[in-house]
Structure formats: C-alpha cells, structure tokens
C-alpha cells in the first residue's frame, strides 16, 4: 500500500472571485492543485438513494468538487473511514492514491466534477473490496 490514510486527505478551498455578476472559481495546474490534471469528468442525474464510486486507485489522485448541489464522500484506508460533505463549488476534496471511495447522499440536481491526475487506465482500479482490504493491509 502507498501508506496514504484517510486522515491525509482534506478539503481544500480553491479560489473564489466574487463580483456583482457572480462568482468564479479557477483551478490551475501547478498553482492550486498539486498534480497536473490529465482528465476531467462529471457525474450528474444520480438518482436519489444511489451511490457512486466503490473503488480505489493504485496511483491516481483526484480533486472532487460539488459543482452544484451536495453529496458525501466516504474514504476508507482499510482500517479507518472518514466522511466528507461537499456542498460548495469552491471546495475540493483531495483524494490520494490507495484509498477506497464511495459517494452517496446526493441532493437533487447535484453535479460532481472530478479532476484526475491520470488518463483512464482500467489496471489502476481496485473494484473488489475484499481485494482492496488485502492490498490496504499489506
């Protein structure tokens, strides 16, 4: 395991520029994000009661942002779990490699934006929790 624990992850306040015309949040490689973004995707229209995630990554880092609405992210390092609530678009949860993640409690109209450090690679995913527990407890 990489040694990352749920307590190593935190919510980061990214920029928020306010004006009478509204707010603007900027995320820039090398400025307010600790990795180069190689992929951006977003989740939306998640039905009430549904969960997303349910996997870990060997090397991928992520910033997860509630672009609209809110939801919870539960991180698991094989020994500890920690719940984060995201509901402001200028806050990002920095998830380090090697942690199991689940997203739940979506509010109506929520949009989850994910900034990822790597392009999609099926081999980087751990999708079986029992296999994850073995990996995490090495």
XYZ file of C-alpha atoms in Angstrom:
138
model
C 0.000 0.000 0.000
C 1.081 3.572 -0.562
C 0.762 4.439 3.109
C -1.912 7.078 2.492
C -4.568 7.247 5.142
C -7.981 8.888 5.191
C -6.551 11.489 7.588
C -4.031 12.547 4.888
C -6.920 13.758 2.709
C -8.585 17.096 3.233
C -10.981 19.604 1.793
C -9.095 22.396 0.035
C -10.550 25.833 -0.549
C -9.798 26.710 -4.157
C -10.120 30.241 -5.452
C -13.368 32.168 -5.295
C -13.567 35.509 -7.065
C -16.810 37.317 -6.285
C -18.402 40.187 -8.143
C -21.877 41.577 -8.696
C -22.022 39.438 -11.830
C -21.496 36.220 -9.833
C -18.653 34.037 -8.628
C -15.740 32.467 -10.466
C -13.573 29.590 -9.241
C -10.312 28.733 -11.002
C -8.263 25.541 -10.653
C -4.814 25.690 -12.279
C -2.105 23.045 -12.657
C 0.871 23.930 -10.510
C -0.950 26.797 -8.787
C -3.754 25.489 -6.559
C -3.780 21.797 -7.408
C -0.840 19.522 -6.500
C -0.900 17.456 -9.696
C -1.322 18.035 -13.410
C -4.917 17.387 -14.451
C -4.989 14.802 -17.228
C -8.713 14.005 -17.171
C -11.903 15.790 -16.128
C -15.275 14.118 -15.837
C -18.525 14.800 -14.069
C -21.428 12.828 -12.657
C -24.994 14.132 -12.792
C -28.598 12.936 -12.639
C -27.621 10.449 -9.921
C -30.961 9.023 -8.704
C -31.922 9.569 -5.078
C -30.532 6.801 -2.883
C -27.887 5.715 -5.388
C -24.165 5.614 -4.635
C -21.177 6.070 -6.921
C -17.520 5.164 -6.604
C -16.981 1.871 -4.827
C -13.336 1.519 -5.875
C -9.751 2.576 -5.185
C -6.825 3.563 -7.391
C -3.213 2.460 -7.181
C -1.705 5.739 -8.443
C -4.456 8.185 -9.434
C -5.049 11.351 -7.376
C -8.288 13.293 -7.575
C -9.907 16.568 -6.669
C -13.640 16.046 -6.227
C -15.839 19.142 -6.355
C -19.572 19.628 -5.861
C -20.103 21.876 -8.892
C -23.791 22.000 -7.942
C -25.772 20.609 -5.015
C -24.119 18.362 -2.499
C -23.098 14.820 -1.599
C -20.919 12.864 0.812
C -17.618 11.139 0.068
C -16.612 8.274 2.358
C -12.907 7.417 2.292
C -11.593 4.109 3.642
C -7.916 3.194 4.148
C -8.592 -0.397 5.218
C -8.622 0.488 8.918
C -10.336 3.882 9.188
C -13.228 5.570 7.432
C -13.873 9.286 7.166
C -16.901 11.094 5.737
C -16.578 14.423 3.918
C -19.567 16.529 2.883
C -19.105 18.577 -0.285
C -21.707 21.258 -0.999
C -19.822 24.376 -2.132
C -18.291 24.721 -5.614
C -15.139 26.426 -4.322
C -14.179 23.432 -2.145
C -12.333 20.365 -3.417
C -11.645 17.091 -1.665
C -8.102 15.961 -2.429
C -8.059 12.152 -2.574
C -4.672 10.471 -2.535
C -3.890 7.133 -4.207
C -4.650 3.864 -2.438
C -7.914 4.860 -0.759
C -11.340 3.289 -1.259
C -14.008 5.875 -2.026
C -17.797 5.899 -2.123
C -20.054 8.826 -2.968
C -23.589 8.961 -1.564
C -26.400 11.182 -0.249
C -26.713 13.161 -3.470
C -29.028 16.144 -3.318
C -31.367 16.765 -6.232
C -29.567 18.343 -9.179
C -26.080 17.598 -7.876
C -23.136 17.682 -10.220
C -19.879 16.009 -9.168
C -16.821 17.272 -11.029
C -13.682 15.145 -10.803
C -10.194 16.335 -11.744
C -7.874 13.336 -12.158
C -4.089 13.076 -12.272
C -4.094 10.276 -14.850
C -5.951 9.306 -18.006
C -8.320 6.357 -17.672
C -6.475 3.084 -17.087
C -8.516 0.027 -16.154
C -5.431 -1.522 -14.493
C -5.288 1.343 -11.969
C -8.653 0.386 -10.442
C -9.307 -1.896 -7.480
C -13.018 -2.673 -7.762
C -13.367 -5.584 -5.323
C -13.470 -4.521 -1.667
C -12.075 -7.831 -0.375
C -9.066 -7.446 -2.697
C -8.740 -3.848 -1.564
C -8.616 -4.894 2.099
C -5.731 -7.285 1.306
C -3.913 -4.510 -0.592
C -4.545 -1.906 2.116
C -3.329 -4.094 4.952
C 0.000 -5.115 3.385
